[in-house]
Short mmCIF file of C-alpha atoms and ligand atoms in Angstrom, two decimals:
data_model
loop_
_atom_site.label_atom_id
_atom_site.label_comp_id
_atom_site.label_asym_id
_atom_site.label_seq_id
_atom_site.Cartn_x
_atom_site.Cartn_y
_atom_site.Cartn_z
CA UNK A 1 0.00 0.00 0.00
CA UNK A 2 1.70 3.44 -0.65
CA UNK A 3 0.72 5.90 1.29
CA UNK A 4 2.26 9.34 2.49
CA UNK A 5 2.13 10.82 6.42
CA UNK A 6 1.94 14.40 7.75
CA UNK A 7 5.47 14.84 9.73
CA UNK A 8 3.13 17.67 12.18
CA UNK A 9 0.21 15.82 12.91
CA UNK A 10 0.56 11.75 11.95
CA UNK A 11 -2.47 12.16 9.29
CA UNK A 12 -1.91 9.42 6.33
CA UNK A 13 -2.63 9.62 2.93
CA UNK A 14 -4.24 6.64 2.11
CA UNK A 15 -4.65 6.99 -1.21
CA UNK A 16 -1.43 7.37 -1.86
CA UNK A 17 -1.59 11.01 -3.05
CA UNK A 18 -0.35 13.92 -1.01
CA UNK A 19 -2.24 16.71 -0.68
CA UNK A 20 -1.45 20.68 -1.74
CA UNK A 21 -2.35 20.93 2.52
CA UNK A 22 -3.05 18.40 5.02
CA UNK A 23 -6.46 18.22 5.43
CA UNK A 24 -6.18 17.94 9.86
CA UNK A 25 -3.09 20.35 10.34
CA UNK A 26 -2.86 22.64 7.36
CA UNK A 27 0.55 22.04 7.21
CA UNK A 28 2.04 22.04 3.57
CA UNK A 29 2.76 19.55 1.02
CA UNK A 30 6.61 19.36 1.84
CA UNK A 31 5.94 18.08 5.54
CA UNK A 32 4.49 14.49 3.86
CA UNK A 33 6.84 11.82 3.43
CA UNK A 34 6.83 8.13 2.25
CA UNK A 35 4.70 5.71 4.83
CA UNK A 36 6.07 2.34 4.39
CA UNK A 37 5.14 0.31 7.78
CA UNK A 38 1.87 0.84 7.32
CA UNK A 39 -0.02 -2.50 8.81
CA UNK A 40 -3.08 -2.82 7.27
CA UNK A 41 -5.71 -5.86 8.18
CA UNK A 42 -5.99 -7.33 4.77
CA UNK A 43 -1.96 -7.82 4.70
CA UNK A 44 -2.04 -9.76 7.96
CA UNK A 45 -2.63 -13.60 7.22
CA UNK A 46 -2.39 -14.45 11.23
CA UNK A 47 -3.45 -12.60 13.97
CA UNK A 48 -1.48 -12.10 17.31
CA UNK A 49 -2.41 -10.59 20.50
CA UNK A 50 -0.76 -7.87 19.16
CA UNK A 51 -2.55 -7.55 15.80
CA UNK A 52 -6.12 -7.87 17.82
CA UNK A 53 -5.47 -5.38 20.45
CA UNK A 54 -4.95 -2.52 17.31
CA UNK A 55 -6.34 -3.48 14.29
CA UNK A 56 -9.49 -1.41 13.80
CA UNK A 57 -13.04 -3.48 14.00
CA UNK A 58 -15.88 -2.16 13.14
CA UNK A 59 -19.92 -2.47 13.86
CA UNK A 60 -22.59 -1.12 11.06
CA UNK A 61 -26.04 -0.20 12.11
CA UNK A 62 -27.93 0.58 9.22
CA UNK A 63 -30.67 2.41 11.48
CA UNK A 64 -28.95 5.13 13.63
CA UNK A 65 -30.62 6.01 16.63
CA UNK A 66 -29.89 9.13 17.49
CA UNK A 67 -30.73 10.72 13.90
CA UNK A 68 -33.40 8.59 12.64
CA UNK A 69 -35.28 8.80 9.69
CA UNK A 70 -32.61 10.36 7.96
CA UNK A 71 -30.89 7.85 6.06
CA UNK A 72 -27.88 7.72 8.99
CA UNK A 73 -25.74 4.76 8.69
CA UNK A 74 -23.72 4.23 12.31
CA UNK A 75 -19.90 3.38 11.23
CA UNK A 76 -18.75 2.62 15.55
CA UNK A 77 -15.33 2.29 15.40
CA UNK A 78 -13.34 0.51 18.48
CA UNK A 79 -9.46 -0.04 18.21
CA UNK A 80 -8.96 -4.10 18.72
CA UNK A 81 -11.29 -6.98 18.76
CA UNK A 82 -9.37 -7.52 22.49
CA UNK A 83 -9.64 -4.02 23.91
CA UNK A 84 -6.41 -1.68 23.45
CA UNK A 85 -4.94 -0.70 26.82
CA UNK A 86 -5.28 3.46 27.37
CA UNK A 87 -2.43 4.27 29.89
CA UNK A 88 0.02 7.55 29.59
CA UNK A 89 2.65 4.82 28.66
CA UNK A 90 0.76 2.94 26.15
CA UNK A 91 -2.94 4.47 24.32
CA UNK A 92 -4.29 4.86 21.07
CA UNK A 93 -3.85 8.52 20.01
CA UNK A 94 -6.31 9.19 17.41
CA UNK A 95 -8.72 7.39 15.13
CA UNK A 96 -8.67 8.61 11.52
CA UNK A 97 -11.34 7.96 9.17
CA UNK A 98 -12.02 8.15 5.63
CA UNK A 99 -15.23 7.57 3.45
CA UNK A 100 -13.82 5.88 -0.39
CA UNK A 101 -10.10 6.95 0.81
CA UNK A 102 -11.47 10.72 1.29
CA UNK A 103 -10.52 11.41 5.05
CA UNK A 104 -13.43 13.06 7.21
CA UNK A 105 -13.24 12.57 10.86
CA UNK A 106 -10.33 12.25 13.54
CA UNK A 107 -11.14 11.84 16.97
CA UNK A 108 -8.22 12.13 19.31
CA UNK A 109 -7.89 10.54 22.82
CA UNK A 110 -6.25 11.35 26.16
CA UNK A 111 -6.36 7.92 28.22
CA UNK A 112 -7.26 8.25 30.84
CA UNK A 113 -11.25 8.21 31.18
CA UNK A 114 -12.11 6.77 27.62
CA UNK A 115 -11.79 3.90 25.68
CA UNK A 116 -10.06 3.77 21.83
CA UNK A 117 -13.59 3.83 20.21
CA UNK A 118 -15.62 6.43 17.97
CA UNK A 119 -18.68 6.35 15.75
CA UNK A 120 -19.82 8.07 12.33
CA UNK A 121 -23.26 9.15 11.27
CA UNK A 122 -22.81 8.70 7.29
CA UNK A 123 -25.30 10.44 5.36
CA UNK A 124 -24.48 8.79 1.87
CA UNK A 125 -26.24 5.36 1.35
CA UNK A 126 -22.81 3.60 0.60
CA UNK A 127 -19.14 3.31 0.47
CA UNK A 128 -16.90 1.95 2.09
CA UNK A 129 -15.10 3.43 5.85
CA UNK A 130 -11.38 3.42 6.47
CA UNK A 131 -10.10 3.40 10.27
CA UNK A 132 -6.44 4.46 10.70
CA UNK A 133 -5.80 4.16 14.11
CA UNK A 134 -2.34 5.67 15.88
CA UNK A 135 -0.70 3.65 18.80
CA UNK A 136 1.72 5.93 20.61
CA UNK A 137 3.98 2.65 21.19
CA UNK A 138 3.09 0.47 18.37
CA UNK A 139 2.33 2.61 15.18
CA UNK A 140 -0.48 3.11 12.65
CA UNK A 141 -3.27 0.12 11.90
CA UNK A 142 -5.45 0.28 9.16
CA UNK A 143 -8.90 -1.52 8.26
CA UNK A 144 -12.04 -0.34 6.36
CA UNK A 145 -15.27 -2.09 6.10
CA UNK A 146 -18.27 -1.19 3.40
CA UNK A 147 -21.71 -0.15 4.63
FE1 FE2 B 201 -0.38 -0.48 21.19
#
C-alpha cells in the first residue's frame, strides 16, 4: 500500500496522493513523506495478540438512533477486537477515518477516562469506511469495512 504521512500531525494519505495541505493540520505539502510500515488488516494472514489489540473493528447499524429517519448509517469504530490498553505509557492517540479513501473525521484521545472507540453518522447510502488508528507505542493500523 503506498501511502504518504503528515510529519506535524501523523495524518496518512491513504490513497497514496499527497495533498497541496493536510487536510487535519494545514501544514504544507513538503511536511508528507513516504509511509512504508503501514499495517493494514488485509496484509495480515495471522493474527497475534498484538494484531487484535490494534487493528481497527468495526460495527454497522444501518438504522442510527440518534438521527433517525434520515438515512444515517452508524460506522462505531473501536481499536482491537481484544480491547487496546489506554495508559500515559501505552494508548491509542487518534482514530482517523475516511469515506472511499477521502478522510473526514479524527477523533483524538487522552487515556485516561475513555476507551479507543468512535462512531460516524454517514449520510451517503454507501461506500466503504477506512479506520487508521495511531498507537503511541506500536504505530499506525489500518482496516475499512463497506456499509
Ligand atoms: Fe499499542
Amino acid at each position: 500500500m503506498k501511502a504518504s504521512i503528515c510529519k506535524v500531525c501523523g495524518y496518512v494519505a491513504i490513497d497514496g496522493v499527497v495533498p497541496e495541505v493536510c487536510p487535519v493540520c494545514h501544514a504544507p505539502k513538503t511536511a508528507f513523506v513516504d509511509k512504508t510500515d503501514m499495517k493494514t488488516a488485509q496484509d495480515i494472514a495471522v493474527k497475534g495478540e498484538s494484531e487484535k489489540k490494534h487493528i481497527p473493528f468495526f460495527l454497522v447499524v444501518k438504522e442510527c438512533g440518534l438521527i433517525p429517519h434520515a438515512g444515517c448509517t452508524d460506522v462505531h469504530v473501536k481499536i482491537g477486537e481484544i480491547t487496546h490498553p489506554m495508559t500515559v505509557e501505552h494508548s491509542i492517540v487518534s482514530i482517523d477515518l475516511y469515506i472511499d479513501k477521502k478522510w473526514v473525521a479524527r477523533s483524538s484521545f487522552t487515556p485516561d477516562k475513555i476507551n479507543a472507540a468512535t462512531v460516524l453518522h454517514i449520510k451517503v447510502p454507501s461506500g466503504t469506511v477506512t479506520a487508521v488508528a495511531h498507537c503511541n507505542l506500536h504505530g499506525w493500523w489500518l482496516n475499512e469495512t463497506a456499509f
